[in-house]
CSV table of C-alpha atoms in Angstrom, one decimal:
chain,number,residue,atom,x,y,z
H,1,UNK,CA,0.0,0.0,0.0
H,2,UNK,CA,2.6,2.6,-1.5
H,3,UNK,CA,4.8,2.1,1.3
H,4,UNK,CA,2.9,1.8,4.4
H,5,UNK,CA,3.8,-0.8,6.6
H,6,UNK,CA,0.9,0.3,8.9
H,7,UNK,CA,-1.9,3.2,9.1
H,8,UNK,CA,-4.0,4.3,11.8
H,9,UNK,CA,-7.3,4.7,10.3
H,10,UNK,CA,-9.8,5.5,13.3
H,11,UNK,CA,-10.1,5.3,16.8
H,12,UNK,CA,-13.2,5.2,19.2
H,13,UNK,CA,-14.8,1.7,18.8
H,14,UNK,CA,-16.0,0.8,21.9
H,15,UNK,CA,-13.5,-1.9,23.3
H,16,UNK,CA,-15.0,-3.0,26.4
H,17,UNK,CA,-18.1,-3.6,25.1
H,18,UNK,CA,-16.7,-6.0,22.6
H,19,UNK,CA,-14.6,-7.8,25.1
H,20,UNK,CA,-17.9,-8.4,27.3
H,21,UNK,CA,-19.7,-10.0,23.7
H,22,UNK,CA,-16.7,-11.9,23.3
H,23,UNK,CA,-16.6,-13.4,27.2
H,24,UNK,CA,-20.1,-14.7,26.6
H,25,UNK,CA,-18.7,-17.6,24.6
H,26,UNK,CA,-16.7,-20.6,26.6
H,27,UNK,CA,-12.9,-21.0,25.8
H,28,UNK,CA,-14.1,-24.3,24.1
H,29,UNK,CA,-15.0,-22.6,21.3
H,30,UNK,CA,-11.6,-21.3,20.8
H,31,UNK,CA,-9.5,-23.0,18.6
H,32,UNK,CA,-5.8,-22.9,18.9
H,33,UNK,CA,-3.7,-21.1,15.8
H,34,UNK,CA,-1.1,-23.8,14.8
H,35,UNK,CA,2.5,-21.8,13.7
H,36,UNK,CA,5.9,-23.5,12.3
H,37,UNK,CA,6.5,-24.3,15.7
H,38,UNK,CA,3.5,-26.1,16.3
H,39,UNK,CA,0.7,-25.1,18.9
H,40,UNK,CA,1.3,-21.6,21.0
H,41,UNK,CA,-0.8,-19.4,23.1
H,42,UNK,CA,-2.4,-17.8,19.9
H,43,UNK,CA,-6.4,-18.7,19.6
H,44,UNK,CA,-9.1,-17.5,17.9
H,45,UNK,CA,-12.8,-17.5,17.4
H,46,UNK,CA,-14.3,-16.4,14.4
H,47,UNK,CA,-17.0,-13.5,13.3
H,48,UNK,CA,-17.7,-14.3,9.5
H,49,UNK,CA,-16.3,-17.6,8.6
H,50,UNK,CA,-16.0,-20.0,5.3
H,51,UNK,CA,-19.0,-21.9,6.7
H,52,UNK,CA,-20.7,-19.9,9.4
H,53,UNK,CA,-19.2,-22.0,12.4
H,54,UNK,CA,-17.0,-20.1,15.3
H,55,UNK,CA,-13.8,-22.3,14.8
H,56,UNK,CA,-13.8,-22.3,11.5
H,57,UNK,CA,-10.1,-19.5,11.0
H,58,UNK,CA,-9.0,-20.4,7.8
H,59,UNK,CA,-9.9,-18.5,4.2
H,60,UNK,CA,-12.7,-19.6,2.0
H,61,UNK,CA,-14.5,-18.6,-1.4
H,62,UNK,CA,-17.5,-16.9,1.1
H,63,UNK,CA,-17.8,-15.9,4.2
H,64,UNK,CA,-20.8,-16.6,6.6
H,65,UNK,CA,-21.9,-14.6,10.1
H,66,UNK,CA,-21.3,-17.2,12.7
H,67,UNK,CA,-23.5,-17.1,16.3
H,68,UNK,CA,-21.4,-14.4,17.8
H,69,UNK,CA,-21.6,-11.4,15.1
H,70,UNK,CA,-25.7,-13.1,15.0
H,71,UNK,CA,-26.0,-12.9,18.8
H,72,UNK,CA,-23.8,-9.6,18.9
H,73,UNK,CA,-25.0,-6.1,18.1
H,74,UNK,CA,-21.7,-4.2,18.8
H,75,UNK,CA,-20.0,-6.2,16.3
H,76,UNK,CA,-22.4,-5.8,13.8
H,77,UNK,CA,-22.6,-1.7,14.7
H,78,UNK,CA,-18.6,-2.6,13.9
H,79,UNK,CA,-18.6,-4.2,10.6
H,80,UNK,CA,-21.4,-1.9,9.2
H,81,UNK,CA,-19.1,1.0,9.5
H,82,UNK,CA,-16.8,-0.9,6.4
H,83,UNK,CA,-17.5,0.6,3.3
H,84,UNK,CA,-15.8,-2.4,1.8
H,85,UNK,CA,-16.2,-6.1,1.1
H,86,UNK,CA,-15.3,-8.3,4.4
H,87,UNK,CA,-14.0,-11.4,4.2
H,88,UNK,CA,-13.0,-13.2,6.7
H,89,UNK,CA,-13.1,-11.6,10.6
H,90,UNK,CA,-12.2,-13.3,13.9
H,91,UNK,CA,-11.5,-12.3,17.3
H,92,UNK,CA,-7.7,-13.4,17.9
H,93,UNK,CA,-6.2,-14.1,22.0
H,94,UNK,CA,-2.8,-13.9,23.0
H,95,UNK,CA,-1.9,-15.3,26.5
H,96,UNK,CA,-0.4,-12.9,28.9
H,97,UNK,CA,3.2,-13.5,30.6
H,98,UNK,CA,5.1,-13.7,27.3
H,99,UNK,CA,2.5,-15.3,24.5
H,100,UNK,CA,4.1,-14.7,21.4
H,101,UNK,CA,3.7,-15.3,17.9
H,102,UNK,CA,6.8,-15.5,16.3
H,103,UNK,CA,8.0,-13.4,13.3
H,104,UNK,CA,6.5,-14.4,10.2
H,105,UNK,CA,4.9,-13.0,6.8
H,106,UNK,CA,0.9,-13.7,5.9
H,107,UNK,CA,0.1,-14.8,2.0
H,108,UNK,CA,-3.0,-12.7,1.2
H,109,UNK,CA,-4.7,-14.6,-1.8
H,110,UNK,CA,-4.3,-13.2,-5.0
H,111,UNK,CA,-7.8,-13.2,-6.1
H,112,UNK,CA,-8.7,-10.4,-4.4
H,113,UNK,CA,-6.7,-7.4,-3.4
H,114,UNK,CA,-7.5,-7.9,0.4
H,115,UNK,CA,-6.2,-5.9,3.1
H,116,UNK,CA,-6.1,-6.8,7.1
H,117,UNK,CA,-7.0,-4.7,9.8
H,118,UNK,CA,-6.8,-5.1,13.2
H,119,UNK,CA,-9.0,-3.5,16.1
H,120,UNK,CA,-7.1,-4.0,19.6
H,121,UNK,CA,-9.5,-4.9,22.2
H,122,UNK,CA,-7.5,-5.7,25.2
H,123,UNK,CA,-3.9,-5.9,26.2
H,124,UNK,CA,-2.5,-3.3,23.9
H,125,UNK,CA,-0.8,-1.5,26.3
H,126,UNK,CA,1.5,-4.7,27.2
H,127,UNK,CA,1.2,-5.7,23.9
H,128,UNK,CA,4.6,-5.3,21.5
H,129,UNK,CA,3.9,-5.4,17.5
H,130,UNK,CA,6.6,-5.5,15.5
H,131,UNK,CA,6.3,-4.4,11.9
H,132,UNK,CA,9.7,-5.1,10.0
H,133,UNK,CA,11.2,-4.0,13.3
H,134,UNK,CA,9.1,-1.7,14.0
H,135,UNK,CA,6.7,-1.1,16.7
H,136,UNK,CA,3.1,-0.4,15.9
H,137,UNK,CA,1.5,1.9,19.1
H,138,UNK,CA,-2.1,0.0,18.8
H,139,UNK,CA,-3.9,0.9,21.5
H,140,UNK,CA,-7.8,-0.9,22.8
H,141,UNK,CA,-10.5,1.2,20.3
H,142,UNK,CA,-8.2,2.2,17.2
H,143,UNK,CA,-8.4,0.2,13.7
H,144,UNK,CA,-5.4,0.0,12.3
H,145,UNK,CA,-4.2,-1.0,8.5
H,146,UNK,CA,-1.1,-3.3,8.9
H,147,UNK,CA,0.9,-4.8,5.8
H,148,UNK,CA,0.8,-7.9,6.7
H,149,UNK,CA,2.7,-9.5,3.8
H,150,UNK,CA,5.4,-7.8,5.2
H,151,UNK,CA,7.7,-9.6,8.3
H,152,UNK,CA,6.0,-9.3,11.7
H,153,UNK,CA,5.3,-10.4,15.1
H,154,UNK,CA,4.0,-9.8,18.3
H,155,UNK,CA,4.3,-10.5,22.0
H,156,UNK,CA,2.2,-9.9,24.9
H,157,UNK,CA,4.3,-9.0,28.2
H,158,UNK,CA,1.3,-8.1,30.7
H,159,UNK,CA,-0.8,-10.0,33.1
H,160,UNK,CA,-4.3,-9.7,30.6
H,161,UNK,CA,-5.0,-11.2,27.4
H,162,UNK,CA,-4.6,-9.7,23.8
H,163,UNK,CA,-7.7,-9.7,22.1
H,164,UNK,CA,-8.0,-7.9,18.6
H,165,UNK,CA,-10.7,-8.5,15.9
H,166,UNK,CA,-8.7,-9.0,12.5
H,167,UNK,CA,-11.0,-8.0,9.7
H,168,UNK,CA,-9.6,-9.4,6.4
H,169,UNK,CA,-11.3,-6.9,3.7
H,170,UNK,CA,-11.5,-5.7,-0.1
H,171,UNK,CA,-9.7,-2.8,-0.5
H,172,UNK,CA,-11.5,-0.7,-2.5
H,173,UNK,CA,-11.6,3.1,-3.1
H,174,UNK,CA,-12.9,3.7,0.5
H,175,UNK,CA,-10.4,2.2,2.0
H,176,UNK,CA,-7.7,3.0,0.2
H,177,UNK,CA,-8.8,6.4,1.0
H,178,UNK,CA,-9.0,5.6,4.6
H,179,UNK,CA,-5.3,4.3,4.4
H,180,UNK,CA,-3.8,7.4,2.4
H,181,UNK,CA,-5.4,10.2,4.4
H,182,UNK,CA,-4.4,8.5,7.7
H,183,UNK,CA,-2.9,11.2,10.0
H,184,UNK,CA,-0.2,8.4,11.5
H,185,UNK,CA,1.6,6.3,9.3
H,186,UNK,CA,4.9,4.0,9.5
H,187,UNK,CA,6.3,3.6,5.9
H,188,UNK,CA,9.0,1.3,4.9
């Protein structure tokens, strides 16, 4: 995205009340992110999924609103605001006292030009993400863009939780917009 490595695009959504939706739903629905190194402290439930179930992570063709964005009228209030496509959205966790994911690039598919955004809910402030060595400020209630397809990782050093909702989207001409006239960027 001409550069950027990340863009704060807003700030204001209304983190605690998305944390309180999200504690509604038992950590068995939470399914565990598997990395190189095999299971870590990353999990994740999901908000539109390939096929509508909550622990359902990975990419599909569609997308399909699972019981939590039905059940959930702050996240829905969310995703309306996206003049944009969504594809798939999830709400990811990362453990306190050192959960980390490790550095690593994501493949966004091809098909689509698809950016990721992520909305910090909890954590942030303990929370250390690393952008090609650089760290992005995310604090709970700002939407970030973040290149994803470009080397990152993150580690939580507090005693709470990380929760963000990661919003995999179309980027379009409203978005792009969004990204460009962003008043904080980090470029490469």
């Amino acid at each position: 995205m001409n550069g950027k490595i990340a863009a704060l695009l807003s700030d204001g959504f209304p983190a605690d009340t998305l944390c309180r939706a999200v504690d509604l739903y038992q950590s068995s629905h939470w399914k565990h992110i598997l990395s190189d190194e095999g299971w870590n402290s990353w999990t994740g439930i999901a908000l539109l999924s390939k096929d509508g179930e909550l622990g359902s992570l990975g990419e599909g063709s569609q997308y399909y609103p699972t019981s939590l964005l039905r059940s959930s009228a702050e996240f829905q209030e969310v995703l309306a605001y996206f003049k944009c496509p969504l594809h798939r959205v999830r709400v990811l966790k990362l453990d306190p006292n050192h959960g980390q994911i490790h550095e690593h690039v994501d493949e966004m598919p091809e098909s689509h030009r698809l950016a990721r955004l992520q909305l910090p809910l909890s954590g942030a402030a303990d929370t250390y993400f690393y952008s090609v060595g650089e760290r992005v400020p995310m604090q709970e209630g700002e939407l970030w863009y973040i290149d994803v397809t470009l080397p990152h990782s993150v580690v939580n050093q507090g005693k709470v939780e990380r929760l963000s909702m990661v919003i995999d989207c179309e980027l379009n001409d409203w978005l792009e917009n969004l990204i460009n006239s962003s008043n904080f960027t980090l470029n490469a």
